[in-house]
Short mmCIF file of C-alpha atoms in Angstrom, two decimals:
data_model
loop_
_atom_site.label_atom_id
_atom_site.label_comp_id
_atom_site.label_asym_id
_atom_site.label_seq_id
_atom_site.Cartn_x
_atom_site.Cartn_y
_atom_site.Cartn_z
CA MET A 1 55.39 95.44 73.84
CA SER A 2 55.96 94.34 77.41
CA ARG A 3 53.37 95.33 80.02
CA ASP A 4 55.52 95.60 83.09
CA LEU A 5 53.97 98.81 84.51
CA SER A 6 52.00 98.76 87.73
CA ASP A 7 48.24 99.32 87.80
CA GLU A 8 48.68 102.74 89.36
CA GLU A 9 51.08 103.86 86.62
CA LEU A 10 48.79 102.50 83.87
CA SER A 11 45.83 104.31 85.37
CA ARG A 12 47.73 107.55 85.49
CA ILE A 13 48.89 107.11 81.89
CA ARG A 14 45.29 106.51 80.71
CA GLU A 15 44.10 109.65 82.51
CA GLU A 16 46.84 111.73 80.93
CA THR A 17 46.08 110.20 77.52
CA ALA A 18 42.39 111.08 77.84
CA LEU A 19 43.30 114.63 78.85
CA ARG A 20 45.59 115.01 75.85
CA ARG A 21 42.91 113.62 73.52
CA LYS A 22 40.39 116.12 74.90
CA GLN A 23 42.86 118.96 74.35
CA LEU A 24 43.42 117.85 70.77
CA GLU A 25 39.67 117.77 70.12
CA GLU A 26 39.31 121.31 71.48
CA LEU A 27 42.11 122.47 69.18
CA GLN A 28 40.38 120.84 66.23
CA MET A 29 37.08 122.49 67.06
CA GLU A 30 38.75 125.89 67.43
CA GLU A 31 40.37 125.48 64.03
CA LEU A 32 37.04 124.56 62.42
CA ARG A 33 35.37 127.64 63.92
CA ARG A 34 38.14 129.84 62.54
CA ILE A 35 37.76 128.36 59.04
CA ARG A 36 33.96 128.82 59.11
CA GLU A 37 34.37 132.47 60.18
CA LEU A 38 36.71 133.14 57.28
CA GLU A 39 34.30 131.47 54.84
CA ARG A 40 31.46 133.61 56.18
CA GLN A 41 33.51 136.78 55.67
CA LYS A 42 34.31 135.71 52.15
CA ASN A 43 30.69 135.05 51.23
CA SER A 44 29.56 138.36 52.73
CA GLY A 45 32.25 140.29 50.80
CA THR A 46 33.94 141.73 53.92
CA ALA A 47 37.11 139.74 53.46
CA ALA A 48 38.68 141.25 50.37
CA GLY A 49 41.93 139.58 49.23
CA TYR A 50 41.01 136.41 51.15
CA SER A 51 43.01 133.28 50.26
CA PRO A 52 42.19 129.92 51.94
CA GLU A 53 45.80 128.73 51.38
CA LEU A 54 47.14 131.69 53.36
CA ASP A 55 44.66 131.39 56.21
CA SER A 56 44.79 127.60 56.61
CA ALA A 57 45.71 126.26 60.01
CA PHE A 58 48.08 123.86 58.29
CA VAL A 59 50.37 126.39 56.57
CA GLN A 60 53.87 124.86 56.68
CA ASP A 61 55.83 127.93 55.48
CA PRO A 62 54.44 131.19 56.99
CA GLN A 63 57.12 133.32 55.29
CA THR A 64 56.16 132.12 51.81
CA ALA A 65 52.49 132.70 52.57
CA TYR A 66 53.23 136.21 53.76
CA GLN A 67 55.11 137.05 50.54
CA GLN A 68 52.25 135.73 48.41
CA GLN A 69 49.81 137.88 50.39
CA LEU A 70 51.94 140.97 49.78
CA GLN A 71 52.04 140.27 46.04
CA GLN A 72 48.25 139.99 45.90
CA GLN A 73 47.89 143.22 47.87
CA GLN A 74 50.22 145.06 45.48
CA GLN A 75 48.25 143.79 42.47
CA VAL A 76 45.05 145.09 44.04
CA GLN A 77 46.56 148.45 44.92
CA ALA A 78 48.42 149.00 41.59
CA PRO A 79 45.42 150.50 39.70
CA GLN A 80 44.73 152.76 42.63
CA PHE A 81 48.23 154.29 42.34
CA GLN A 82 47.61 154.91 38.62
CA GLN A 83 44.32 156.66 39.36
CA GLN A 84 45.67 158.70 42.27
CA PRO A 85 45.56 162.05 40.39
CA GLN A 86 41.94 161.45 39.53
CA GLN A 87 41.10 160.53 43.13
CA GLN A 88 42.33 163.93 44.30
CA ALA A 89 39.57 165.52 42.23
CA GLN A 90 36.91 163.24 43.63
CA PRO A 91 34.72 164.56 46.35
CA GLN A 92 35.70 164.02 49.97
CA ARG A 93 32.90 161.48 50.38
CA GLN A 94 34.28 159.29 47.57
CA ARG A 95 37.80 159.29 49.08
CA SER A 96 36.43 158.28 52.49
CA ALA A 97 34.59 155.35 50.91
CA ASN A 98 37.75 154.18 49.15
CA GLN A 99 39.75 154.37 52.40
CA GLN A 100 37.15 152.30 54.21
CA ALA A 101 37.21 149.69 51.45
CA GLN A 102 41.02 149.57 51.59
CA GLN A 103 41.00 149.09 55.39
CA GLN A 104 38.53 146.24 54.97
CA ARG A 105 40.81 144.61 52.42
CA GLN A 106 43.88 144.98 54.71
CA ARG A 107 42.17 143.57 57.80
CA PRO A 108 42.36 139.90 56.70
CA THR A 109 46.00 140.48 55.72
CA GLN A 110 46.87 141.65 59.24
CA GLN A 111 45.10 138.63 60.70
CA THR A 112 47.05 136.36 58.39
CA GLN A 113 50.34 137.94 59.46
CA ASP A 114 49.49 137.51 63.12
CA ARG A 115 48.52 133.93 62.49
CA ALA A 116 51.81 133.29 60.64
CA ARG A 117 53.77 134.86 63.49
CA ARG A 118 52.01 132.63 66.02
CA ARG A 119 52.75 129.64 63.80
CA GLN A 120 56.49 130.49 63.80
CA GLN A 121 56.51 130.77 67.58
CA ALA A 122 54.78 127.41 67.86
CA GLU A 123 57.33 125.80 65.54
CA ARG A 124 60.25 127.18 67.58
CA TYR A 125 58.62 125.89 70.72
CA GLU A 126 58.16 122.44 69.15
CA GLU A 127 61.83 122.35 68.13
CA GLN A 128 62.83 122.88 71.74
CA ARG A 129 60.51 120.07 72.84
CA PRO A 130 61.14 117.24 70.35
CA ARG A 131 59.11 114.69 72.28
CA LYS A 132 55.86 116.66 72.09
CA ARG A 133 53.57 115.34 69.38
CA MET A 134 52.43 117.77 66.65
CA TYR A 135 48.74 117.80 65.93
CA ASP A 136 47.90 116.77 62.37
CA PRO A 137 44.21 116.12 61.57
CA ASP A 138 45.21 114.21 58.42
CA GLN A 139 47.16 111.66 60.49
CA LEU A 140 44.84 110.86 63.38
CA VAL A 141 45.73 107.73 65.36
CA SER A 142 43.58 105.41 67.34
CA ASP A 143 43.29 105.69 71.09
CA GLU A 144 45.04 102.36 71.57
CA ASP A 145 48.03 103.30 69.36
CA TYR A 146 48.29 106.72 71.01
CA GLU A 147 48.24 105.17 74.48
CA GLU A 148 50.92 102.64 73.50
CA SER A 149 53.21 105.31 72.07
CA TYR A 150 52.64 107.46 75.14
CA GLU A 151 53.66 104.53 77.35
CA ASP A 152 56.90 104.20 75.32
CA ASP A 153 57.64 107.85 75.97
CA TYR A 154 56.91 107.36 79.63
CA ARG A 155 59.33 104.43 79.96
CA ARG A 156 62.06 106.32 78.11
CA GLU A 157 61.67 109.33 80.38
CA LYS A 158 61.65 107.12 83.46
CA ARG A 159 64.99 105.57 82.46
CA GLN A 160 66.41 109.04 81.95
CA LYS A 161 65.22 110.03 85.43
CA ASN A 162 66.89 107.02 87.03
CA SER A 163 70.20 107.71 85.28
CA SER A 164 70.23 111.39 86.24
CA SER A 165 71.07 112.69 89.70
CA LYS A 166 68.88 115.79 89.26
CA LYS A 167 65.09 115.86 89.22
CA SER A 168 63.61 116.80 85.87
CA LYS A 169 60.92 119.39 85.36
CA LYS A 170 57.43 118.52 84.12
CA ASN A 171 55.68 120.51 81.43
CA GLY A 172 52.29 119.65 79.91
CA GLY A 173 52.44 116.03 81.03
CA PHE A 174 55.74 115.45 79.19
CA THR A 175 58.91 115.24 81.27
CA THR A 176 61.99 117.13 80.22
CA GLY A 177 65.35 117.44 81.98
CA LYS A 178 68.63 119.23 81.56
CA PRO A 179 71.39 117.10 80.00
CA GLN A 180 73.79 115.88 82.63
CA LYS A 181 77.51 116.30 82.21
CA ILE A 182 79.26 112.99 81.75
CA LYS A 183 81.92 112.69 84.40
CA LYS A 184 85.18 111.21 83.29
CA LYS A 185 85.99 107.96 85.04
CA ARG A 186 88.98 108.14 87.24
CA HIS A 187 91.60 105.46 86.80
CA PRO A 188 93.20 104.65 90.17
CA PHE A 189 95.85 102.58 88.43
CA ARG A 190 97.13 105.66 86.63
CA THR A 191 97.63 107.42 89.95
CA LEU A 192 99.34 104.35 91.40
CA ILE A 193 101.64 104.04 88.39
CA ALA A 194 102.50 107.74 88.63
CA ILE A 195 103.38 107.35 92.33
CA LEU A 196 105.53 104.30 91.61
CA LEU A 197 107.34 106.13 88.84
CA VAL A 198 108.09 109.03 91.18
CA ILE A 199 109.38 106.62 93.84
CA LEU A 200 111.58 104.84 91.30
CA LEU A 201 112.90 108.16 90.06
CA ILE A 202 113.78 109.29 93.57
CA PHE A 203 115.32 105.89 94.34
CA GLY A 204 117.38 106.06 91.16
CA LEU A 205 118.65 109.55 91.96
CA LEU A 206 119.64 108.49 95.48
CA VAL A 207 121.47 105.40 94.20
CA TRP A 208 123.27 107.46 91.55
CA ASN A 209 124.33 109.99 94.18
CA VAL A 210 125.86 107.17 96.25
CA THR A 211 127.42 105.17 93.43
CA ARG A 212 129.36 108.14 92.09
CA LYS A 213 131.19 108.39 95.44
CA PHE A 214 132.64 104.85 95.31
CA ASN A 215 136.19 104.20 94.19
CA HIS A 216 135.62 102.51 90.82
CA ILE A 217 138.12 100.13 89.31
CA ASP A 218 138.20 98.04 86.14
CA THR A 219 138.38 94.25 86.53
CA GLU A 220 138.06 91.25 84.26
CA VAL A 221 134.75 90.38 85.92
CA GLY A 222 133.37 93.90 85.44
CA SER A 223 134.33 93.98 81.75
CA ARG A 224 132.42 90.81 80.84
CA ALA A 225 129.48 91.29 78.45
CA ASP A 226 127.13 89.29 80.68
CA SER A 227 128.30 90.79 83.97
CA MET A 228 125.35 91.46 86.38
CA LYS A 229 122.88 90.08 83.80
CA HIS A 230 122.37 86.60 85.23
CA GLN A 231 119.21 85.59 87.04
CA THR A 232 121.36 84.77 90.06
CA ILE A 233 124.11 87.28 90.74
CA ASN A 234 127.11 86.62 93.00
CA ILE A 235 128.95 89.56 94.58
CA LEU A 236 132.23 88.95 96.38
CA LEU A 237 132.56 91.06 99.53
CA ILE A 238 136.21 91.51 100.46
CA GLY A 239 137.47 92.77 103.80
CA GLN A 240 141.09 93.82 103.35
CA ASP A 241 143.35 93.32 106.37
CA ALA A 242 145.16 96.65 105.93
CA ARG A 243 145.96 99.27 108.55
CA ASP A 244 146.74 102.93 107.99
CA GLY A 245 149.24 103.33 105.15
CA GLN A 246 149.20 99.62 104.14
CA THR A 247 148.18 98.29 100.71
CA ASP A 248 147.99 94.90 98.97
CA GLN A 249 147.46 92.95 102.17
CA ARG A 250 145.79 89.58 102.35
CA SER A 251 142.00 89.42 102.12
CA ASP A 252 140.97 88.92 105.72
CA THR A 253 137.27 88.41 104.87
CA MET A 254 135.66 86.79 101.79
CA ILE A 255 131.88 86.55 101.67
CA ILE A 256 129.86 85.62 98.59
CA LEU A 257 126.60 87.61 98.61
CA SER A 258 124.23 85.72 96.31
CA ILE A 259 120.88 87.13 95.17
CA ASN A 260 118.40 84.79 93.44
CA GLN A 261 115.88 87.06 91.73
CA LYS A 262 113.77 84.13 90.47
CA LYS A 263 113.03 82.89 94.00
CA ASN A 264 113.49 86.31 95.64
CA THR A 265 116.06 84.95 98.10
CA ALA A 266 119.49 86.09 99.30
CA CYS A 267 122.26 84.37 101.20
CA MET A 268 125.81 84.93 102.45
CA VAL A 269 128.51 82.26 102.14
CA SER A 270 131.77 82.87 103.99
CA ILE A 271 134.97 81.28 102.65
CA MET A 272 137.44 80.39 105.38
CA ARG A 273 140.68 82.34 104.94
CA ASP A 274 142.82 79.22 105.63
CA THR A 275 141.12 77.10 102.94
CA TYR A 276 143.87 75.37 100.93
CA VAL A 277 143.31 75.77 97.17
CA GLN A 278 145.23 75.99 93.94
CA ILE A 279 146.00 79.60 93.00
CA PRO A 280 146.43 79.94 89.20
CA GLY A 281 150.12 80.57 88.47
CA TYR A 282 151.18 80.18 92.10
CA GLY A 283 150.31 76.63 93.11
CA GLY A 284 148.76 75.53 96.37
CA ASN A 285 148.28 78.08 99.15
CA ARG A 286 145.77 79.60 101.48
CA ILE A 287 142.95 81.25 99.51
CA ASN A 288 143.48 84.63 101.16
CA ALA A 289 146.96 84.82 99.56
CA ALA A 290 145.41 85.16 96.08
CA TYR A 291 144.54 88.82 96.67
CA ALA A 292 148.06 89.62 97.83
CA TYR A 293 149.51 87.92 94.71
CA GLY A 294 147.24 89.35 92.02
CA GLY A 295 144.55 91.57 93.50
CA ILE A 296 140.83 91.20 92.84
CA ASP A 297 141.25 89.60 89.40
CA LEU A 298 143.32 86.70 90.73
CA LEU A 299 141.05 86.22 93.75
CA ASP A 300 137.95 86.04 91.49
CA GLN A 301 139.71 83.54 89.19
CA THR A 302 140.78 81.36 92.14
CA ILE A 303 137.25 81.15 93.56
CA GLU A 304 135.63 80.48 90.16
CA GLU A 305 138.07 77.69 89.21
CA ASN A 306 138.05 75.95 92.60
CA PHE A 307 134.30 76.17 93.38
CA ASP A 308 132.78 76.26 89.87
CA ILE A 309 130.69 79.44 90.28
CA THR A 310 130.57 82.79 88.46
CA ILE A 311 131.48 86.05 90.18
CA ASP A 312 129.51 89.05 88.80
CA GLY A 313 131.02 91.88 90.83
CA ASN A 314 133.26 92.83 93.72
CA MET A 315 132.98 95.16 96.70
CA MET A 316 136.04 95.76 98.88
CA VAL A 317 136.40 97.64 102.16
CA ASP A 318 139.26 98.17 104.56
CA PHE A 319 139.18 99.03 108.26
CA ASP A 320 138.70 102.75 107.54
CA GLY A 321 135.70 102.11 105.31
CA PHE A 322 134.21 99.70 107.83
CA LEU A 323 134.48 102.24 110.63
CA GLU A 324 132.93 104.95 108.44
CA ALA A 325 130.00 102.66 107.61
CA MET A 326 129.48 101.69 111.22
CA THR A 327 129.63 105.35 112.28
CA ALA A 328 126.64 105.99 110.03
CA VAL A 329 124.86 102.96 111.51
CA GLY A 330 125.44 104.12 115.05
CA SER A 331 124.83 101.46 117.67
CA LEU A 332 124.00 97.86 116.84
CA LYS A 333 122.46 95.38 119.27
CA MET A 334 124.44 92.14 119.67
CA ASP A 335 124.30 89.21 122.07
CA LEU A 336 127.73 88.56 123.59
CA THR A 337 128.95 85.51 125.41
CA ALA A 338 130.87 86.01 128.65
CA GLU A 339 134.11 85.08 126.86
CA GLU A 340 133.46 87.57 124.01
CA ALA A 341 132.64 90.43 126.41
CA GLU A 342 135.75 89.76 128.49
CA TYR A 343 138.05 89.59 125.44
CA MET A 344 136.66 92.82 123.92
CA ASN A 345 137.03 94.71 127.23
CA ALA A 346 140.68 93.61 127.32
CA ASN A 347 141.43 94.45 123.64
CA PRO A 348 139.77 97.74 122.65
CA ALA A 349 142.65 98.37 120.19
CA LEU A 350 141.03 95.90 117.79
CA GLY A 351 138.38 98.57 117.32
CA SER A 352 140.78 100.98 115.59
CA ASN A 353 142.48 100.96 112.20
CA ASN A 354 145.99 101.18 113.69
CA ASP A 355 145.63 98.78 116.64
CA GLU A 356 145.87 101.63 119.16
CA SER A 357 143.13 102.86 121.51
CA ASP A 358 142.72 104.39 124.93
CA GLU A 359 139.02 103.58 125.23
CA VAL A 360 137.69 101.73 128.27
CA TRP A 361 134.84 99.32 127.67
CA ASP A 362 132.47 97.72 130.15
CA LEU A 363 130.65 95.09 128.09
CA THR A 364 128.70 92.31 129.78
CA GLU A 365 127.27 88.95 128.86
CA GLY A 366 123.95 89.18 126.98
CA GLU A 367 122.58 91.95 124.76
CA ASN A 368 124.77 95.02 124.32
CA LYS A 369 124.56 98.13 122.16
CA LEU A 370 127.89 98.12 120.39
CA THR A 371 129.52 101.34 119.17
CA PRO A 372 131.23 101.46 115.71
CA SER A 373 134.66 100.70 117.19
CA GLN A 374 133.21 97.86 119.30
CA ILE A 375 131.51 96.43 116.18
CA LEU A 376 134.90 96.40 114.38
CA CYS A 377 136.51 94.65 117.34
CA TYR A 378 133.63 92.15 117.45
CA SER A 379 134.12 91.37 113.76
CA ARG A 380 137.94 91.02 113.91
CA MET A 381 138.59 88.90 116.99
CA ARG A 382 139.47 85.28 116.14
CA TYR A 383 140.94 83.88 119.33
CA VAL A 384 137.59 83.51 121.04
CA GLY A 385 135.39 80.48 120.66
CA ASN A 386 136.02 78.25 117.66
CA SER A 387 138.66 80.48 116.11
CA ASP A 388 137.98 81.52 112.50
CA TRP A 389 134.63 79.66 112.33
CA ASP A 390 133.09 81.90 114.98
CA ARG A 391 134.82 84.99 113.54
CA THR A 392 133.20 84.55 110.13
CA GLU A 393 129.87 83.93 111.80
CA ARG A 394 130.18 87.18 113.74
CA GLN A 395 130.94 89.04 110.50
CA ARG A 396 127.79 87.67 108.88
CA LYS A 397 125.78 88.67 111.97
CA VAL A 398 127.00 92.25 111.64
CA ILE A 399 126.04 92.40 107.95
CA SER A 400 122.64 90.85 108.71
CA GLY A 401 122.04 93.35 111.52
CA VAL A 402 122.80 96.34 109.30
CA THR A 403 120.68 94.91 106.48
CA SER A 404 117.80 94.27 108.87
CA GLN A 405 117.81 97.88 110.03
CA VAL A 406 117.62 99.08 106.44
CA LYS A 407 114.86 96.63 105.47
CA HIS A 408 112.65 97.21 108.50
CA GLY A 409 111.88 100.90 108.39
CA HIS A 410 115.35 102.44 108.45
CA LEU A 411 115.80 103.18 104.75
CA ILE A 412 117.17 106.65 105.50
CA LYS A 413 119.78 105.15 107.78
CA GLY A 414 120.76 102.72 105.03
CA TYR A 415 121.22 105.60 102.63
CA LYS A 416 123.36 107.41 105.19
CA VAL A 417 125.46 104.27 105.72
CA ALA A 418 126.12 103.80 102.01
CA ASN A 419 126.65 107.53 101.40
CA LYS A 420 129.20 107.86 104.23
CA ALA A 421 131.02 104.58 103.59
CA ALA A 422 131.15 104.92 99.77
CA PRO A 423 134.39 107.00 99.60
CA SER A 424 136.20 104.27 101.58
CA MET A 425 134.92 101.38 99.44
CA THR A 426 136.14 100.07 96.09
CA THR A 427 134.00 98.33 93.48
CA ASP A 428 133.93 97.29 89.83
CA MET A 429 130.10 97.47 89.60
CA LYS A 430 128.32 100.12 87.60
CA THR A 431 125.22 102.01 88.74
CA PHE A 432 122.81 99.47 87.23
CA GLY A 433 124.60 96.60 88.96
CA MET A 434 124.52 98.27 92.37
CA MET A 435 120.82 99.06 91.92
CA ARG A 436 120.16 95.36 91.25
CA VAL A 437 122.07 94.39 94.38
CA ALA A 438 120.29 96.99 96.54
CA SER A 439 116.81 96.09 95.29
CA GLY A 440 117.55 92.35 95.62
CA VAL A 441 118.64 92.70 99.24
CA MET A 442 115.68 94.96 100.10
CA THR A 443 113.00 92.72 98.57
CA SER A 444 114.36 89.32 99.62
CA GLY A 445 113.27 87.46 102.71
CA ASP A 446 115.49 86.61 105.67
CA MET A 447 119.09 86.30 104.54
CA GLU A 448 120.53 82.81 105.06
CA SER A 449 124.10 82.34 106.28
CA TYR A 450 126.52 79.51 105.36
CA LEU A 451 130.20 78.58 105.55
CA ILE A 452 132.70 76.99 103.12
CA PRO A 453 134.21 74.48 103.64
CA ALA A 454 131.20 72.96 105.34
CA GLU A 455 131.43 70.69 108.35
CA ASN A 456 132.62 67.14 107.56
CA THR A 457 133.86 68.25 104.11
CA TYR A 458 137.49 69.11 105.04
CA TYR A 459 140.40 68.10 107.23
CA ALA A 460 143.05 70.18 109.01
CA ASP A 461 146.68 69.82 107.90
CA THR A 462 150.02 71.56 107.83
CA VAL A 463 151.50 72.32 104.41
CA ASP A 464 154.83 74.09 103.99
CA GLY A 465 154.66 75.13 107.62
CA MET A 466 151.13 76.59 107.22
CA ALA A 467 148.09 75.44 109.20
CA VAL A 468 145.46 74.94 106.51
CA LEU A 469 142.01 73.43 105.89
CA VAL A 470 142.06 70.98 103.02
CA PRO A 471 138.51 70.86 101.55
CA ASP A 472 136.67 68.17 99.62
CA LEU A 473 136.14 70.42 96.59
CA GLU A 474 133.49 68.27 94.90
CA ALA A 475 131.34 68.12 98.04
CA ASN A 476 131.71 71.86 98.64
CA LYS A 477 130.91 72.67 95.00
CA ALA A 478 127.63 70.76 95.32
CA LEU A 479 126.76 72.44 98.63
CA LEU A 480 127.59 75.90 97.30
CA LYS A 481 125.23 75.41 94.36
CA GLN A 482 122.47 74.38 96.78
CA TYR A 483 123.09 77.43 98.97
CA ILE A 484 122.93 79.82 96.02
CA SER A 485 119.87 78.22 94.40
CA GLY A 486 117.95 78.15 97.69
CA GLU A 487 117.54 74.37 97.57
CA TYR A 488 119.55 73.57 100.68
CA GLU A 489 117.31 72.21 103.44
CA ALA A 490 119.72 70.54 105.88
CA ASP A 491 119.95 71.62 109.52
CA SER A 492 122.05 74.76 109.98
CA GLU A 493 124.15 72.90 112.55
CA THR A 494 126.13 71.45 109.65
CA GLU A 495 127.84 74.77 109.57
#
């Protein structure tokens, strides 16, 4: 065995071992004296009914010994019961002598019973203390073996002390301690998972409460089996140029919101309203005429066939819905040029859904906090700057500003925006699809902004009396794929 104890501990162990050995010797001597006393009583005749097996210090079953002693006592007393009538006639002196002899015979029996009772108490005590060694003179061990075994006990008890937070009690040189309750390990991941599940549940309930308020329609895109199941999903945002009481107007705004869940990116690609394309069944025309001819289905088909992409869902809003959404947003900070501020102050009617307003604005060059009606005017004006190019850029700035507020600590405001604008918006997406879009926008990085047709990939022309932009479709197809995949790295000035 390893000897890794210190000298002080070994010295203390040897002292305790010697003390225990001395105690054992004293017990042995006491037992020998008791045996000799019983033998003396037997030889002198004062110990009637004596049995060495019953009085031995090594009796293993006190109850059996006690029963045997009772049987012997009954055998001795049986003749006396038969002669009891004769004893009544004996003189008083004879009866007294018999009583004295009987008391002498019962005395060793009482001693044996007491000794058996003490033996039972000792056995119960030993059962409660399993590490205490029972003394057995037939199995004496050497001092060296006893010391080695005692050292094993000491090491075991020392390990138990170190693993327990409570101090153990010492009794007779052997250490005992109360069993410590094993504390269940806490799993922080379980708590974290539970919190995440609660958050997801709340998020799901909020999204469901909003999605049920949208105007839902059925489209060819929405009925596809793989709709909203691609790794990259493309949502067409449509701004309908319709005033109060008007329907089936041209699509004034077309923005492809693309979410790449593999790379965790998102981007917006505006399609110029005057882009000249082939509309299925109607020939060449401006792309914004497709909605007026055949609604959302024809507009989706026109974009997919001309630019070789897949549309997964649609979201459409008119001026009323836009104003409702911006009312929930409140004010939005925007940098205005001197020309933009002057034009908006002169045309506040662009901030209403019927081109009428009596508001008076005092906007200046630089940063301004725009009201909902001013935001609508800012998004609609096209005769400032580079015409429709700057107009589409302003629209993307408004969407980016609202998205930024939602992503950077204004989640409640985002919920209010969606909840208030939902009744004025139309979509073909189901709840699961809208949850994918919302989570994709929230978890993506900064949203990139692009324009189709890109610079140097088109030329201006007049067709059938219409001023149009004739695009290089192959070049714009390639650029659009790069925008959506997040692989485009050219300078943003190409826009």
